[in-house]
Amino acid sequence: MADLRARAPGREVQAIGIGLPGLVDHGRGSVAWSPLLEGTDLPFREACEARLGAPVQIDNDSNLLTLAELWFGAGRALSDFAVVTIEHGVGMGLVQGGRLFRGARGMGLELGHTKVRLDGALCRCGQRGCLEAYLADYALAREAATALGRDPRQSQSPRAMLETLFGEAKAGHESAREIFARAGRYLAMGLANLVQLFDPGLVILSGERMRYDFLYAEDVLAEMQRLVLPAGRPPVRVEVHAWGDLVWAQGAAALALVAATDEALGT
Ligand SMILES: [Zn+2]
């Protein structure tokens, strides 16, 4: 914050945008639950404002990515689209009628925690059978340790383990390939459910993980289309955006700009 003020002397910081994973109530400025924070129902916006000395807006990180697409990306020309992010977890954002959908309490659109299997794999949220438990990097790393015969207690970080697994799959390791193939089928199921519920004009798959072939393999998308009714209609459009970290920052900037604009216009 001191750096920012030093770079723009004499100018006030009017709004700061912060995104984080989990159940974030944008309106109240509170975090019901986040994998990054200890505790529940935390007054996170208030704490950030006290620390930074400027107005802060908080939101779910997938919402920020969706705002970035709405303001600066493919969403500029669309009124209804969805963004799905697959990185440490599985996130989702939705634009309906040109506006970001937030739900009543900031608890919605948790695609990663929709259930795809009764009594299934343990998710980091504490429940079982969530989509994320079959798709996120920690989930694949857990399976990778077994498939590659590594001791999970002594193994690399989840990201390093995933890189190793990806290399093995590329080289033809059967178990490694099966892990990605299965994750791809779960992704197809999650995307099909999303399309069936919201009928978006475009689905954007975004995030660093999109570079892994299985996530945008033709057969994953073909399976998704197969699972969607009614047959015979034009397939939903899907785009893959393998952008870097900057896009998250663009989303945070958009969130801050919305707040500063509303403040200036008195809306
Ligand atoms: Zn979960």
XYZ file of C-alpha atoms and ligand atoms in Angstrom:
268
model
C 0.000 0.000 0.000
C 2.878 2.366 0.847
C 4.440 1.497 -2.548
C 1.195 2.321 -4.318
C 0.869 5.693 -2.576
C 4.537 6.490 -3.339
C 3.978 5.804 -7.044
C 0.998 8.155 -7.260
C 1.792 10.968 -4.822
C -1.084 13.288 -4.027
C -3.684 10.851 -5.349
C -6.036 8.908 -3.149
C -6.685 5.198 -3.482
C -10.452 5.145 -3.939
C -11.105 1.423 -4.035
C -9.263 -1.858 -3.664
C -10.566 -5.146 -5.061
C -9.648 -8.449 -3.423
C -10.702 -11.926 -4.499
C -10.411 -15.141 -2.560
C -11.713 -18.675 -2.951
C -14.627 -19.914 -0.906
C -17.994 -18.576 0.193
C -17.653 -14.813 0.022
C -20.579 -12.477 0.738
C -19.753 -9.461 -1.427
C -22.615 -7.353 -0.042
C -21.805 -7.873 3.639
C -18.056 -8.056 3.085
C -17.771 -11.299 5.027
C -16.261 -14.698 4.310
C -18.419 -17.615 5.416
C -15.662 -20.112 4.587
C -12.424 -20.073 2.621
C -9.673 -22.677 2.285
C -7.193 -19.820 2.780
C -8.530 -18.610 6.138
C -9.037 -20.112 9.557
C -12.482 -19.709 11.077
C -15.918 -19.008 9.639
C -18.063 -15.902 9.108
C -15.061 -13.588 9.129
C -15.497 -9.799 8.682
C -12.760 -9.830 6.059
C -13.573 -6.533 4.294
C -13.512 -4.629 7.572
C -10.170 -6.186 8.539
C -8.648 -5.292 5.142
C -9.906 -1.707 5.325
C -8.440 -1.296 8.820
C -5.110 -2.632 7.577
C -4.961 -0.793 4.228
C -6.683 2.468 5.137
C -8.829 2.575 1.982
C -12.254 1.260 0.876
C -12.099 -2.447 0.007
C -14.414 -4.688 -2.022
C -14.148 -8.437 -1.670
C -15.576 -11.190 -3.837
C -15.145 -14.801 -4.757
C -12.080 -15.168 -7.000
C -14.049 -16.864 -9.783
C -16.387 -13.865 -9.814
C -13.330 -11.640 -10.356
C -12.244 -13.754 -13.304
C -15.766 -13.495 -14.711
C -15.688 -9.714 -14.278
C -12.376 -9.652 -16.177
C -14.041 -11.518 -19.061
C -17.057 -9.183 -18.888
C -15.000 -5.984 -18.890
C -11.934 -6.891 -20.929
C -12.421 -10.310 -22.540
C -14.733 -12.470 -24.618
C -17.726 -11.530 -22.468
C -17.811 -7.929 -23.684
C -20.053 -8.908 -26.585
C -22.267 -11.314 -24.616
C -25.089 -10.904 -22.114
C -25.168 -14.509 -20.883
C -22.055 -16.593 -20.337
C -20.351 -18.773 -17.763
C -16.727 -19.057 -16.673
C -15.320 -22.227 -15.120
C -11.923 -22.161 -13.445
C -9.912 -25.214 -12.534
C -6.833 -24.586 -10.451
C -6.460 -25.311 -6.739
C -10.207 -25.796 -6.706
C -13.062 -25.680 -9.198
C -14.799 -22.319 -9.425
C -17.532 -20.781 -11.510
C -18.878 -17.362 -12.414
C -22.066 -16.511 -14.282
C -23.219 -13.431 -16.179
C -26.951 -13.166 -16.833
C -28.440 -10.233 -18.699
C -25.054 -8.481 -18.713
C -24.708 -8.596 -14.915
C -22.668 -10.784 -12.621
C -24.917 -13.242 -10.760
C -24.131 -13.367 -7.022
C -27.138 -15.058 -5.443
C -28.777 -13.954 -2.223
C -26.001 -14.726 0.265
C -22.847 -15.220 -1.789
C -23.196 -18.971 -1.384
C -24.136 -19.895 -4.932
C -22.397 -21.195 -8.009
C -20.045 -23.425 -6.057
C -19.725 -25.817 -8.978
C -16.753 -27.517 -7.334
C -18.886 -28.524 -4.357
C -21.878 -29.818 -6.271
C -22.101 -33.527 -5.579
C -21.294 -35.962 -8.347
C -21.112 -39.124 -6.230
C -22.906 -40.272 -3.072
C -20.423 -41.056 -0.266
C -17.604 -40.326 -2.723
C -14.069 -38.985 -2.327
C -13.316 -36.627 0.538
C -13.268 -32.962 -0.487
C -11.255 -30.267 1.273
C -14.575 -28.668 2.324
C -15.084 -31.669 4.608
C -17.934 -33.223 2.627
C -17.811 -36.187 0.285
C -18.463 -36.652 -3.418
C -17.866 -33.039 -4.550
C -16.832 -32.488 -8.181
C -13.683 -30.790 -6.920
C -12.619 -33.947 -5.100
C -12.177 -35.601 -8.527
C -10.765 -32.698 -10.476
C -8.730 -30.162 -8.473
C -4.952 -30.310 -8.296
C -4.870 -31.653 -4.725
C -7.264 -34.427 -5.741
C -5.171 -35.488 -8.743
C -1.954 -35.237 -6.714
C -3.499 -37.594 -4.150
C -4.190 -40.163 -6.845
C -0.825 -39.538 -8.493
C 1.067 -40.607 -5.390
C -0.660 -43.987 -5.529
C -0.418 -44.413 -9.296
C 3.277 -43.551 -9.394
C 4.131 -45.529 -6.279
C 5.237 -42.540 -4.222
C 4.848 -42.130 -0.486
C 2.360 -39.260 -0.192
C 3.938 -38.127 3.107
C 7.335 -37.622 1.473
C 6.195 -36.575 -1.937
C 6.470 -33.230 -3.707
C 4.010 -30.367 -3.496
C 0.649 -31.030 -5.214
C 1.679 -28.842 -8.135
C 5.035 -30.618 -8.599
C 3.305 -33.979 -8.290
C 0.815 -32.937 -10.947
C 3.640 -31.916 -13.288
C 5.249 -35.335 -12.793
C 1.920 -37.050 -13.414
C 1.350 -35.015 -16.576
C 4.828 -35.907 -17.862
C 4.166 -39.596 -17.186
C 0.793 -39.450 -18.932
C 2.392 -37.806 -21.979
C 4.999 -40.559 -22.019
C 2.277 -43.208 -22.073
C 2.082 -44.287 -18.419
C -1.268 -46.084 -18.370
C -2.315 -45.303 -14.776
C -1.347 -41.646 -15.189
C -3.403 -41.404 -18.371
C -6.375 -43.009 -16.644
C -6.275 -40.408 -13.866
C -6.500 -37.563 -16.383
C -9.122 -39.371 -18.436
C -11.325 -39.913 -15.381
C -10.897 -36.290 -14.290
C -11.905 -35.281 -17.802
C -15.117 -37.322 -17.585
C -16.005 -35.668 -14.281
C -15.302 -32.278 -15.854
C -17.630 -33.194 -18.727
C -20.352 -34.115 -16.221
C -19.932 -30.846 -14.308
C -20.011 -28.757 -17.486
C -23.062 -30.595 -18.802
C -24.931 -29.909 -15.528
C -23.975 -26.243 -15.758
C -25.186 -25.970 -19.363
C -28.402 -27.808 -18.528
C -29.141 -25.431 -15.644
C -28.191 -22.043 -17.111
C -28.126 -22.399 -20.919
C -25.202 -19.963 -21.344
C -24.292 -18.504 -24.751
C -20.650 -19.366 -24.106
C -18.708 -21.405 -21.569
C -15.183 -20.127 -20.935
C -12.751 -22.594 -19.401
C -10.092 -20.540 -17.733
C -7.056 -20.887 -15.526
C -3.500 -22.096 -15.601
C -4.519 -25.732 -15.512
C -6.146 -25.427 -18.933
C -2.835 -26.228 -20.534
C -3.269 -29.850 -19.480
C -4.482 -31.593 -22.563
C -7.184 -33.647 -20.914
C -9.105 -30.568 -19.878
C -9.873 -29.460 -23.371
C -9.536 -32.723 -25.204
C -12.082 -33.174 -27.925
C -13.608 -36.206 -26.273
C -14.198 -34.338 -22.986
C -16.143 -31.637 -24.782
C -17.895 -34.209 -26.964
C -18.984 -36.098 -23.844
C -20.240 -32.860 -22.326
C -22.378 -32.206 -25.409
C -23.678 -35.784 -25.303
C -24.871 -35.343 -21.715
C -26.854 -32.193 -22.509
C -30.492 -32.266 -23.651
C -32.111 -31.884 -26.052
C -30.181 -33.712 -28.710
C -30.177 -32.119 -32.124
C -29.818 -28.505 -30.921
C -26.623 -26.589 -31.832
C -23.903 -27.428 -29.275
C -23.003 -24.843 -26.655
C -19.920 -22.801 -27.560
C -16.832 -23.478 -25.405
C -13.608 -21.440 -25.368
C -10.391 -22.199 -23.514
C -8.477 -19.268 -22.053
C -5.132 -20.269 -20.611
C -4.304 -16.849 -19.240
C -1.764 -16.181 -16.522
C -2.106 -14.556 -13.125
C -2.697 -11.101 -14.612
C -6.317 -11.886 -15.464
C -7.151 -12.328 -11.754
C -5.664 -8.880 -11.090
C -7.721 -7.438 -13.959
C -10.824 -8.845 -12.311
C -9.887 -7.283 -8.965
C -9.349 -3.956 -10.765
C -12.786 -4.273 -12.399
C -14.370 -4.942 -8.994
C -12.694 -1.812 -7.588
C -13.714 0.234 -10.643
C -17.370 -0.780 -10.243
C -17.273 0.366 -6.603
C -15.488 3.651 -7.404
C -17.900 4.368 -10.278
C -20.948 3.677 -8.103
C -19.502 5.937 -5.412
C -18.828 8.753 -7.905
C -22.305 8.475 -9.456
C -24.049 8.000 -6.135
C -25.643 4.744 -7.236
Zn -16.487 -29.857 -1.386
